[in-house]
Each structure stands twice: as C-alpha cells, then as structure tokens.
Coordinates of C-alpha atoms in Angstrom, one line a residue:
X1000 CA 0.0 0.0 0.0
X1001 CA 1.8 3.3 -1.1
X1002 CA 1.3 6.8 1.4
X1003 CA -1.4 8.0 -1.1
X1004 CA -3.6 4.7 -0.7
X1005 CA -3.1 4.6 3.7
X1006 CA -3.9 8.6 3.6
X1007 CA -6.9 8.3 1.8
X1008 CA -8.9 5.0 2.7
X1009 CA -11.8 4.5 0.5
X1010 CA -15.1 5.7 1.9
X1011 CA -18.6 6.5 0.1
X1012 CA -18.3 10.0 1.1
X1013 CA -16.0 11.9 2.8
X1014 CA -14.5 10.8 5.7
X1015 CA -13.9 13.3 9.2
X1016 CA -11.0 15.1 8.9
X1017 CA -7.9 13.9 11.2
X1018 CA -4.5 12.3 10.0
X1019 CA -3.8 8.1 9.0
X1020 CA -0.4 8.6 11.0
X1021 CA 2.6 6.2 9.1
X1022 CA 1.3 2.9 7.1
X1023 CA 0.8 -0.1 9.2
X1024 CA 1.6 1.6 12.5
X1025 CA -0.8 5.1 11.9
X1026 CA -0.5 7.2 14.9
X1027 CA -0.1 4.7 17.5
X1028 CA 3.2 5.9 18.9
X1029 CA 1.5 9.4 19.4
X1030 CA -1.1 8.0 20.8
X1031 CA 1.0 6.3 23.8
X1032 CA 2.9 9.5 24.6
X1033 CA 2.3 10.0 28.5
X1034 CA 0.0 13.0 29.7
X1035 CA 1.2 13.8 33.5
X1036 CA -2.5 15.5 34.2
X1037 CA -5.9 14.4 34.8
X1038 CA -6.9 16.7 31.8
X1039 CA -8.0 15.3 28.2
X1040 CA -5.2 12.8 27.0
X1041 CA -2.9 15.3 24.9
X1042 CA -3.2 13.0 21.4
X1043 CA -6.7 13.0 21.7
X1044 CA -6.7 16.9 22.9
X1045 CA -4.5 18.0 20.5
X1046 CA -6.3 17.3 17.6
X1047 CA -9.9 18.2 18.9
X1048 CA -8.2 21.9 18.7
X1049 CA -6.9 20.9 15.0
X1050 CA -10.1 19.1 13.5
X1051 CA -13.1 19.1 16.1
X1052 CA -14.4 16.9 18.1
X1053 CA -14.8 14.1 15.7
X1054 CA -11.5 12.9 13.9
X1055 CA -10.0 9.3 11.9
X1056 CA -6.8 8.4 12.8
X1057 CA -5.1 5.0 12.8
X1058 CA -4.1 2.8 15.9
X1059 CA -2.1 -0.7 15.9
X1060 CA -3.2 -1.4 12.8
X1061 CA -6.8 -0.5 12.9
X1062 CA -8.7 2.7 11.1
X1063 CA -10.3 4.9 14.0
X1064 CA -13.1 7.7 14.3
X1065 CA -12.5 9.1 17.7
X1066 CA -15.2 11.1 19.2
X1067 CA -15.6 13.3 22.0
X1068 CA -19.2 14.4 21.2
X1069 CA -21.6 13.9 24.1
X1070 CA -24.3 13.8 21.2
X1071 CA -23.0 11.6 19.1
X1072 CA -21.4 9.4 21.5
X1073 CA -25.0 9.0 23.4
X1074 CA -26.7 8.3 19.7
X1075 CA -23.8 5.5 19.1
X1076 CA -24.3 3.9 22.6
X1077 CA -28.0 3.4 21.5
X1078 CA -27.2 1.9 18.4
X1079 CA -25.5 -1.7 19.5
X1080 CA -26.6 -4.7 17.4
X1081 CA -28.3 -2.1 14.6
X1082 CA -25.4 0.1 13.4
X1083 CA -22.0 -1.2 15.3
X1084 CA -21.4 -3.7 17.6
X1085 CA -19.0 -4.2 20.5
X1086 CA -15.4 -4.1 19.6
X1087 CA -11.6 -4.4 21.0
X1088 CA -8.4 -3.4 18.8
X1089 CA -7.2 -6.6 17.3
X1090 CA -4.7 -6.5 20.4
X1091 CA -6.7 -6.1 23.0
X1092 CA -9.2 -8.3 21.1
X1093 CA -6.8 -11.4 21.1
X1094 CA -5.9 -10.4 25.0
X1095 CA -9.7 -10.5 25.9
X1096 CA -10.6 -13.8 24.0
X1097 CA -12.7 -12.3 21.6
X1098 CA -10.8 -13.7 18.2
X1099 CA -11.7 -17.4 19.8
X1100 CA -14.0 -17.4 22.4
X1101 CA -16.9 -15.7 20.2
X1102 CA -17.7 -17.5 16.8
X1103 CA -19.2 -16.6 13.8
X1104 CA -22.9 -16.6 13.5
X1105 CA -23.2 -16.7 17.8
X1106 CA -26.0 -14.8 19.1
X1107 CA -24.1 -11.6 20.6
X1108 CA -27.7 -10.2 21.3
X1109 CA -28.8 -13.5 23.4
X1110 CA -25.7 -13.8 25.0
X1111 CA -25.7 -10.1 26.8
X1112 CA -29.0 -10.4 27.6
X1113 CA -28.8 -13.7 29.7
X1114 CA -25.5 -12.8 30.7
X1115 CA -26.6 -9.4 32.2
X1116 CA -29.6 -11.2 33.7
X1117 CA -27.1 -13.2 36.1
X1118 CA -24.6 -10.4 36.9
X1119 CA -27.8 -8.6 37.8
X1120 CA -28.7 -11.6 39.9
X1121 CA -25.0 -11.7 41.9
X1122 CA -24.1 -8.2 42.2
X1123 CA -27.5 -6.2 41.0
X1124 CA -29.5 -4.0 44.4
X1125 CA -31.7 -7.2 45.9
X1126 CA -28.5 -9.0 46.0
X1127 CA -26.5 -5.8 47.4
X1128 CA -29.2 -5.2 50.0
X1129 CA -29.7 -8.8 51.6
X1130 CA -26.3 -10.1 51.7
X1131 CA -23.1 -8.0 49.7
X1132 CA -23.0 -4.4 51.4
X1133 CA -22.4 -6.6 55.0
X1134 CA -19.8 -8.4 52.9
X1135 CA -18.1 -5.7 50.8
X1136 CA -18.2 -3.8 54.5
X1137 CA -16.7 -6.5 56.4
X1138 CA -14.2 -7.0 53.1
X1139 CA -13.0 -3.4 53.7
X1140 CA -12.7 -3.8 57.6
X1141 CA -10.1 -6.5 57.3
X1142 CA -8.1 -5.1 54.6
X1143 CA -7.7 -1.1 56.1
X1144 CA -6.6 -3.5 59.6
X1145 CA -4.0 -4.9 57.4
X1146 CA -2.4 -2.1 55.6
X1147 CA -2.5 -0.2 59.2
X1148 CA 0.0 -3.2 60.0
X1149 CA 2.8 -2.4 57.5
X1150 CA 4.9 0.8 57.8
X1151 CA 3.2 2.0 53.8
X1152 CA 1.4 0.2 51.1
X1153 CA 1.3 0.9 47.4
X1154 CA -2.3 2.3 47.4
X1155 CA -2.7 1.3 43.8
X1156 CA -1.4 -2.2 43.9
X1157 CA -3.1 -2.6 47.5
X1158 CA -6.9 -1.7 46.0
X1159 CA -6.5 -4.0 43.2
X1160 CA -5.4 -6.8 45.3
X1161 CA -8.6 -6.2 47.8
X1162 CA -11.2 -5.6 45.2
X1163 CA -9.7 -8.7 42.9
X1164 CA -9.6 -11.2 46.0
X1165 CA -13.1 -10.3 46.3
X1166 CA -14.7 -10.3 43.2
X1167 CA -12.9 -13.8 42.2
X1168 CA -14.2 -15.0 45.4
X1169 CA -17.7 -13.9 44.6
X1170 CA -17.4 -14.7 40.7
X1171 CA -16.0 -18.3 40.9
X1172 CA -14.9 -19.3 44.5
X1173 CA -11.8 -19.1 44.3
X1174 CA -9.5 -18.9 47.4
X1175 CA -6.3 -17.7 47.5
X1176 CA -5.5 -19.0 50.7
X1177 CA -6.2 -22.3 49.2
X1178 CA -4.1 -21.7 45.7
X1179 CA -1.4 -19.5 47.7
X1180 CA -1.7 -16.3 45.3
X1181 CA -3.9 -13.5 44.4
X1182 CA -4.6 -12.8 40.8
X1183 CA -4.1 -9.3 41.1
X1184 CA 0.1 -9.7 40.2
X1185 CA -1.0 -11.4 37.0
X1186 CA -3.8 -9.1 36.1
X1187 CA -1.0 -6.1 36.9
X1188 CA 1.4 -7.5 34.4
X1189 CA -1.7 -8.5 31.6
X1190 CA -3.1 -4.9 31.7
X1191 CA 0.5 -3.1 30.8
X1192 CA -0.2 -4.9 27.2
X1193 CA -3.8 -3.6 26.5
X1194 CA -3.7 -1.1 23.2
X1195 CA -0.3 -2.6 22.9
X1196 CA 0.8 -3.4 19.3
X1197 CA -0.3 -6.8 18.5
X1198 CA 3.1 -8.8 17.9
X1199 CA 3.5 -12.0 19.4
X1200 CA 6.4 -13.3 19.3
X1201 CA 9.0 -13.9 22.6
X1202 CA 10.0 -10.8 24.4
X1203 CA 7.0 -8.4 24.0
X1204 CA 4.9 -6.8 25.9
X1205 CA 1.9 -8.0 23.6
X1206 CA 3.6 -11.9 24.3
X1207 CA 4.0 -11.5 27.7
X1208 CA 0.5 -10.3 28.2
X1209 CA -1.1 -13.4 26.1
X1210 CA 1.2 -16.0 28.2
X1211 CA -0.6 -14.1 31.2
X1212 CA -4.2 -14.5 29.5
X1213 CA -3.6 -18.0 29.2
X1214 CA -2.8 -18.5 33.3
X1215 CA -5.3 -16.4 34.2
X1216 CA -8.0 -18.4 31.6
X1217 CA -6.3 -22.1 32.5
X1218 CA -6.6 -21.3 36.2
X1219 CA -10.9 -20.3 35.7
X1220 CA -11.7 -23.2 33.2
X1221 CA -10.2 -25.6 35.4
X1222 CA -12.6 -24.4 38.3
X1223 CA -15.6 -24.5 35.6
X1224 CA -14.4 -28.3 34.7
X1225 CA -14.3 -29.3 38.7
X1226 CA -17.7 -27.7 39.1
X1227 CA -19.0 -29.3 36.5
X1228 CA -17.5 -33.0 37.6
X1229 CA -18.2 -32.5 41.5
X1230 CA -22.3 -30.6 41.3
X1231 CA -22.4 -31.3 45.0
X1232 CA -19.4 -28.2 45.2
X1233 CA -22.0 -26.1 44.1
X1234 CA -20.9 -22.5 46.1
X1235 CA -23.8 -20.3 44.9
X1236 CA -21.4 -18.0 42.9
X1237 CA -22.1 -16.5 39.5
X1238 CA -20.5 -19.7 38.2
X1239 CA -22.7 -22.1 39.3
X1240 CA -25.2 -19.8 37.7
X1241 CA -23.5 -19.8 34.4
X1242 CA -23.5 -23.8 34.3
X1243 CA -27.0 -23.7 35.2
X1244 CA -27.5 -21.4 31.5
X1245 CA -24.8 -24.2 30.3
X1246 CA -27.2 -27.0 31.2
X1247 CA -30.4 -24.7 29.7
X1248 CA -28.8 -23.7 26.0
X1249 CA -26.7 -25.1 23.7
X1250 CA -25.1 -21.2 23.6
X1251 CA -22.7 -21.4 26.7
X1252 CA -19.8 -23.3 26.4
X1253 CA -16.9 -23.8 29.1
X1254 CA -14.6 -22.0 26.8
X1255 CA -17.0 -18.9 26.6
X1256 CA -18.1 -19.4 30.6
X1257 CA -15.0 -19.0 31.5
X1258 CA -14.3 -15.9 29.0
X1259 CA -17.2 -13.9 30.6
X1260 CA -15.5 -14.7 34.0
X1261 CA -11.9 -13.2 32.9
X1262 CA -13.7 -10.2 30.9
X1263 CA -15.3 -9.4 34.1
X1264 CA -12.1 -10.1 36.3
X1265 CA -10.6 -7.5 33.6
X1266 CA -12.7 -4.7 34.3
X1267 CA -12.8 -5.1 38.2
X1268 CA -8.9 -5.1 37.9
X1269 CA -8.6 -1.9 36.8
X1270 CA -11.5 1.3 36.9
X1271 CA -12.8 0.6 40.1
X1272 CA -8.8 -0.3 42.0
X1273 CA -8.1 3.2 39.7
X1274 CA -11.0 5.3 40.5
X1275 CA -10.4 4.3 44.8
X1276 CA -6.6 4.9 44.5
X1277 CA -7.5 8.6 43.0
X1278 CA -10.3 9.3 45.6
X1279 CA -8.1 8.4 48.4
X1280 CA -5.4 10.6 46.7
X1281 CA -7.4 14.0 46.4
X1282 CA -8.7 13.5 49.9
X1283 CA -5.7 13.9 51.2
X1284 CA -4.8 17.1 49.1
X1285 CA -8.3 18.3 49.9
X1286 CA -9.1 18.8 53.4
X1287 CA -12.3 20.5 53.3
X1288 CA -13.7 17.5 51.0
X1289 CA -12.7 15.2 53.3
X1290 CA -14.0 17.3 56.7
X1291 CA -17.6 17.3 54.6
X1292 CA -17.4 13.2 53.6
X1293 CA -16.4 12.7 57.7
X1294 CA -19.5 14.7 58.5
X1295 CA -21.6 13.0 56.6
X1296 CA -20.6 9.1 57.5
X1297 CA -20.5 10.5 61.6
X1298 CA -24.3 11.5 61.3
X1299 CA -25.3 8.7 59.6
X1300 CA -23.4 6.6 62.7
X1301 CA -24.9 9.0 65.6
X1302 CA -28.5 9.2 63.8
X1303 CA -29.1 5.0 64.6
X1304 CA -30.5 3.8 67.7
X1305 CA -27.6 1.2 68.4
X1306 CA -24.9 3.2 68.0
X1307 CA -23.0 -0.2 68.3
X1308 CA -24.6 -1.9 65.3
X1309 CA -22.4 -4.1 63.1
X1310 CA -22.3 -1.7 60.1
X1311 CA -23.9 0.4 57.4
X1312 CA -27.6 -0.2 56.3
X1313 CA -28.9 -0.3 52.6
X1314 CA -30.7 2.9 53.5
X1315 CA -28.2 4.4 55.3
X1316 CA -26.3 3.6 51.9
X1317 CA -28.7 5.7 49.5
X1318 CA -29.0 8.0 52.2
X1319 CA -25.2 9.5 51.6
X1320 CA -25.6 12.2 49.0
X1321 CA -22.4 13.8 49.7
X1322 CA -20.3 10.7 49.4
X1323 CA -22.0 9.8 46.2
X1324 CA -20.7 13.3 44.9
X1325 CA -17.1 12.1 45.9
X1326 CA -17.4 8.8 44.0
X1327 CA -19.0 10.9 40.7
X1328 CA -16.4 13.2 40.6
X1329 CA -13.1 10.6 41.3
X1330 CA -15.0 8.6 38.4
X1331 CA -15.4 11.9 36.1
X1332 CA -11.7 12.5 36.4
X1333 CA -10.3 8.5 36.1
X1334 CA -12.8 8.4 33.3
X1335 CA -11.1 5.7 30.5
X1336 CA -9.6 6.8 27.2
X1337 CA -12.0 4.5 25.0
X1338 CA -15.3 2.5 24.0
X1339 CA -14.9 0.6 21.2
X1340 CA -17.6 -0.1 18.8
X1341 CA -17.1 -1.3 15.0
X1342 CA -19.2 -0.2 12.4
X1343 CA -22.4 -2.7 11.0
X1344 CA -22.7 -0.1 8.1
X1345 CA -21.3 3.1 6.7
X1346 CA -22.6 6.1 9.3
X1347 CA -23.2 9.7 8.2
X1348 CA -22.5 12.6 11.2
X1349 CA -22.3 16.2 10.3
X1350 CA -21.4 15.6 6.7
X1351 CA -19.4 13.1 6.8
X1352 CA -19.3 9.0 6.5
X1353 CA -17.6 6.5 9.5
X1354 CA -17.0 3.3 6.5
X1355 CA -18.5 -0.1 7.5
X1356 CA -15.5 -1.8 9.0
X1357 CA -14.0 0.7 10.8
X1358 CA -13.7 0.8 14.6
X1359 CA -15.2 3.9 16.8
X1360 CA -13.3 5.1 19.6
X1361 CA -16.0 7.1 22.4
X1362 CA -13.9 9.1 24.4
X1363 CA -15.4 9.2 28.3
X1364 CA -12.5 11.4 29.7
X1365 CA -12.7 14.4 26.9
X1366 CA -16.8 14.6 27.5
X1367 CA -16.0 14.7 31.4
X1368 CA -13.4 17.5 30.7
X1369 CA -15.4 19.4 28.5
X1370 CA -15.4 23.1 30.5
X1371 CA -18.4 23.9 28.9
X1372 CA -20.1 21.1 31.2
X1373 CA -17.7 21.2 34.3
X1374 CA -16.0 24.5 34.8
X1375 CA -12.9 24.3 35.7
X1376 CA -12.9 20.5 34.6
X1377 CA -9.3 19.1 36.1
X1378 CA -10.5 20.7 39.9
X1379 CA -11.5 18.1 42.1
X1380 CA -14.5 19.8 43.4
X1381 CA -17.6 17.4 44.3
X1382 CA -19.9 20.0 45.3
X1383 CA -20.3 20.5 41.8
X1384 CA -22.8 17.3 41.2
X1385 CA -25.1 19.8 43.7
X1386 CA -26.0 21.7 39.9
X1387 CA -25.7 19.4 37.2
X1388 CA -29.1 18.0 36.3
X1389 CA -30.3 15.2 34.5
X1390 CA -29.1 16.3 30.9
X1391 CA -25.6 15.9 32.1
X1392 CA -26.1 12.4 33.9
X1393 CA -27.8 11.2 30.9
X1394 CA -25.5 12.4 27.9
X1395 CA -22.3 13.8 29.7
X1396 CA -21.3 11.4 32.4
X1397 CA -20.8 8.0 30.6
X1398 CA -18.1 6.3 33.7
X1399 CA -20.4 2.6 32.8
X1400 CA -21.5 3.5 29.5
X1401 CA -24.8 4.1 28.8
X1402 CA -27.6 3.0 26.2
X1403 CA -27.6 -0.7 24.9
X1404 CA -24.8 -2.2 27.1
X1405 CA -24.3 -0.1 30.5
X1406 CA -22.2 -2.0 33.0
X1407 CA -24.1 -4.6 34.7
X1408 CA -21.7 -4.1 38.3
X1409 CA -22.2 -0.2 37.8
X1410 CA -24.2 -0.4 41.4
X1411 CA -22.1 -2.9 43.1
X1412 CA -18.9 -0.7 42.0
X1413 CA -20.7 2.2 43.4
X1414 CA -21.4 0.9 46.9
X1415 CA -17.9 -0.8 46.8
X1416 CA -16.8 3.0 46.6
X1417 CA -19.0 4.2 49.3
X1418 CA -18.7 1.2 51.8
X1419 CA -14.6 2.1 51.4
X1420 CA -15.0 5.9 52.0
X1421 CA -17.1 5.6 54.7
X1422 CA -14.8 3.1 56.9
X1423 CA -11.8 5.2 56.0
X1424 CA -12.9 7.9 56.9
X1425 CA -15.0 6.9 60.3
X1426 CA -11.9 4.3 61.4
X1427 CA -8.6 5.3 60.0
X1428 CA -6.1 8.1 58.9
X1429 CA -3.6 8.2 56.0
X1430 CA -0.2 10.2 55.3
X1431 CA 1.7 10.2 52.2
X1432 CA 4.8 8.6 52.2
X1433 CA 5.4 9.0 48.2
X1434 CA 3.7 10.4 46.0
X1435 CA 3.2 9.3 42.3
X1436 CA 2.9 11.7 40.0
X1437 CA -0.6 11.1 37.7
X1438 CA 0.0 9.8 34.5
X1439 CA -2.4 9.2 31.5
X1440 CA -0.9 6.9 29.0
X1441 CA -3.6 6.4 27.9
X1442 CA -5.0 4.8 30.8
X1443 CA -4.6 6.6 34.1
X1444 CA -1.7 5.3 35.9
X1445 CA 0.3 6.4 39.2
X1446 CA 3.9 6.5 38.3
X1447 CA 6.6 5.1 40.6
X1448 CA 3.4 4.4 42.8
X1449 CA 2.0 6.1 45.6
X1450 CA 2.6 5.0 48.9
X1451 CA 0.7 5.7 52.0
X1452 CA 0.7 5.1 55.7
X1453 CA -2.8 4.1 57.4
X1454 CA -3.3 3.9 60.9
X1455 CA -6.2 3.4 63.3
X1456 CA -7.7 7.0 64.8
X1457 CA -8.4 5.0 68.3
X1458 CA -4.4 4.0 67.9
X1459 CA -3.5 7.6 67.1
X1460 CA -5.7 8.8 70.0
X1461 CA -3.6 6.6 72.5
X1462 CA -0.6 7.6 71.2
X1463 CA -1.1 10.9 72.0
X1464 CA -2.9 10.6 75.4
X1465 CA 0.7 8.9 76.2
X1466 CA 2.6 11.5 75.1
X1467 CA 1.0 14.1 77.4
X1468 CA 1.3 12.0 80.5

C-alpha cells in the first residue's frame, strides 16, 4: 500500500478530517505519549483543537473515528446490534478472548441479555441489599486492619489486590489461601499490554500479556471443569449460575463461561482499583472535602438507635448524597480513554461518512473534561454534582456507559466505593509517604506508585494521650 492509498482509505463520502499517521503503524506511537495531568489525553486533545471533536486516525493497525461528542457518542451507545457492535483493537481483542471465544454466527444479542440477567442476579440492588453491602463492608474492615499493619502500602497495587480477591471469590470461589496467590500480580502485568501493538512473538509486551491470559483463563476453566464433575461443590457463585444457563442452552460453552468470568475479572482489575486509589489521593490534598465526607458518614453513625450496630444499612447507603458526589467526581476525572464499537454499516454525522469496517473510539475522559459542562474540569470539586441536572447524567457522564450495554456491576462498584469511603474515613487516617505523580498513557496510571501510611484513629488517640502523661 503506497502513502497516497493509507492517507486516503476508501469511503462512500468523505471521511472526518484527522490524520492516518505512518502505514501499518498510523499514529499509534502518538497516541501512547504519557500526559502527566488528569486533563484530556494530549493525542486525543491535540487534535480536537486541530479538526473538532470528531476525527480518523489509525491505531495498531486498525482505522479509527474518535469522538468526544456527548451527542454523538450518546446516539452510538444506542445503536448496538443495529449500526456497530462491540469491539476491541485486534490486540486487545486477542488479549480479551474475543478472536476465539466468540464464533461466527453466535447470538451476541442473546448472550448479553442472559448474561446481564445473572450479573444482575449476583451483584445487581436485591442482591447488594440482603447479603453483599455486609460483605463488601466486612471485606474493607479487614483489609484497612491490614495495611494499618505495614509501615506503607502501594495504594494502587493494594486496591487491586482487595477488590480482585473479592470479586474472584464472589465470581468463581476461588480462594487464595487455598491456591497460595492472588490474581491481582497477574492481572498487573496482563493490563500493561492492553492497546499494545499486536506482535506475538517472545519478548514483547503484547507476548507476555497473552502468556498471562492464558494463566489467568487455565486457572478459571479448570474451576468450571471441577464444578461441572463434583455438582455437589455447588458455592452459589455466579459460576454455578452460568452452568446452570450451560445446562439450559446449547449457547454457553466452558470455553466462553470462562471468558465472561476473565472479561469481568478484567474490568474489576482496573476502573474501580483506579477510581479508589485517586479518591483516596485528592482527599488527602483536599481537606475540606474530606472534613464534609467525615460529617456526613459520623451523622449517619450518631443518627441510629444502636450506636454499636455491626455496620452500614442499605438505606443508610442511599441515604449519603455527599459521598455519592465524591465517587461521581473521582469517576469523572479517572474516566477511560475508550469504548470501542465497530461499524455494521457506513454512518453519516455532520457531513461526513464513519466506513463499514472501521472501529469507533468514544472518548469518556474528553466529555468529562469538557469546560463547557464542568467548569474548571481538572478541579476536584464534588460539590459541583449539587447543579448538574439530568441532561448531564444522561449524555455527559458516561463512567459505565450508557444506552444498549451499561455495565451490569455499575451499582455494586458504586457501593464498593462508598462502603470504602465511609470506613476510611470513620476508622482510619492516612499520610503520604510517596507520591506518584498522575499519568495518563492512555490509561490513568500512578507512576513510581504512591505509597501511603494508614493507621487506626483509636491508635492515634492513645498515642497521643501517652505522650501528654
């Protein structure tokens, strides 16, 4: 293919204006160069100020239309399964399983919809209320005691590690005190190759991350296979739930099962570890924020009739407005670089035509940063979510997606958040020992980590009684 040919891709009309990059490779080397802000990524920021806020570029092989219209973006969401379809980067694609695990002619459409059914059924707000908001609170408990036992702990690597041991637990049983390792290492090393260029051979990044896919989807089958040969092991996980769908369809496979578990192991490993690590973070350069999140959780604890009762209610949950504007604004400013969706047809926006074939990048963190919605969009200011209405939650604050395929732990992430924030802040104290500086590359990242000391108040309070004795 000669320059001319890569520059100018056929298209039945005239495609958004924006730049192919170099043949085979496009822009993808821009598109890795770091940001050290929570502002808009500077490849996808640059050229917004260049050619608007739709633009086709090329990345690891693949042509792109990235878009950072809240418009748009909202019309594409709605359109799954009619004009594109979900799609990963041929990369991330083979990483993720979907080059093997999905087949031609499956029913996408049937499989989200069951699929969503169960999540719904595990992690969805009956489920929350009657037995996972004791859990996730008692979860939190016993991990803040056990960083308050080490001199610092790499906040980052430390929230990935709880919520991972967690959700595994919850998604397939599995112990780590049993199997002697947590799976957040391996998911650590397996998310430095996503967006990476897809080339497979020994000594990659791209390599090293499929030799960790294959660990990570070896050690999950084999608990689908056990299950399946010993029924009487049945743990009332969202496994035994998929093999139950196994047993009712000729659809779910335990190649695909045990897909669905990594995909959702994948996204717990990263946004929600992410979004906690930040929060934590701008409490502590925020004092105000973190006197108002205090207030709140101490009134909710002195407003209950035991004032000894094991822990936080379900309404006592929804009941924490402020808190809930501390979690919406962390997830506003960790919000991803991308949702990928590929074309079913040629699309026509504004004048111009998105070919059949090509992939759609919907940028979350350029719609959160638009000034024209936030002012002042890098702040970290939660008071803000006080004035935004409805318009803004509906079209301009896409952290779970929206429209045809919204994330189906959107509410059990949420609580996650809150249930954390609230026994931080009631129980414990942080100081900074390092701090990593913020890095988008694309995806948000603490470099060098950032390590913090966490102590009991009750402990700090006996400390200093002793000292004035």
């Amino acid at each position: 293919m000669d320059n001319s040919q890569w520059s100018n891709p056929p298209c039945n009309g005239t495609l958004p204006p924006g730049s192919m990059g170099f043949p085979l490779i496009g822009e993808t080397v821009q598109f890795f160069i770091p940001s050290k802000s929570l502002d808009i990524p500077i490849f996808v920021k640059s050229r917004i100020n260049k050619y608007g806020p739709i633009f086709k570029t090329s990345l690891a092989g693949r042509s792109v239309v990235v878009s950072s219209d809240a418009d748009f973006n909202h019309f594409i969401l709605q359109q799954e399964g009619k004009l594109v379809e979900l799609w990963y980067l041929d990369s991330l694609a083979e990483l993720v399983g979907q080059n093997g695990s999905f087949k031609d002619g499956i029913n996408f459409g049937y499989i989200y919809k069951t699929f969503k059914k169960v999540i719904t059924e595990n992690f969805g707000p009956e489920r929350l209320k009657e037995n996972l908001l004791p859990e996730l609170e008692d979860m939190v408990n016993k991990s803040l005691e056990a960083w308050s036992k080490h001199e610092s702990v790499e906040l980052k690597h430390a929230c990935t590690r709880m919520i991972l041991d967690f959700t595994s637990k919850l998604l397939f049983s599995y112990d780590i005190e049993k199997n002697g390792d947590s799976l957040s290492n391996t998911f650590a090393s397996f998310a430095k190759g996503l967006f990476s260029f897809p080339l497979n051979i020994p000594g990659t990044t791209f390599h090293e991350c499929m030799q960790n896919q294959k660990n990570i989807l070896k050690i999950i089958k084999n608990a689908v296979v056990e299950r399946q040969a010993y029924p009487e092991t049945s743990k009332g996980d969202l496994l035994d739930n998929l093999i139950q769908q196994m047993k009712a369809d000729n659809v779910f496979t335990d190649d695909l099962i045990s897909y669905l578990i990594f995909v959702l192991l994948l996204a717990t490993s990263e946004t929600v570890p992410t979004t906690l690590t930040l929060a934590i973070r701008l409490l502590s350069e925020h004092p105000l924020v973190m006197q108002e999140l205090l207030k709140e959780s101490e009134e909710i604890i002195q407003s209950r009739e035991n004032k000894e009762s094991a822990g936080l209610t379900w309404k006592e949950y929804k009941s924490m407005t402020f808190t809930m504007h501390v979690i919406n604004e962390a997830l506003r400013l960790s919000g991803s670089i991308g949702m990928l969706r590929r074309t079913m047809v040629d699309i026509y926006i504004n004048g111009y035509t998105i070919p059949k074939g090509w992939t759609i990048m919907i940028v979350p963190a350029s719609v959160h940063m638009n000034p024209d919605t936030y002012k002042d969009p890098t702040a970290f200011n939660p008071w803000r979510w006080k004035e935004l209405g409805s318009d803004v939650l509906a079209k301009k604050f896409i952290p779970f997606g929206r429209g045809m395929r919204p994330c189906g732990g959107a509410e059990f992430s949420k609580v996650l958040l809150a249930v954390f924030l609230h026994v931080f802040v009631t129980k414990y104290r942080c100081s900074n020992v390092k701090t990593g500086e913020i890095v988008r590359t694309p995806m948000l990242k603490f470099g060098n980590g950032h390590y913090i000391n966490v102590s009991k108040k009750q402990e700090m309070l006996s400390v200093n009684q002793e000292s004035q004795m």
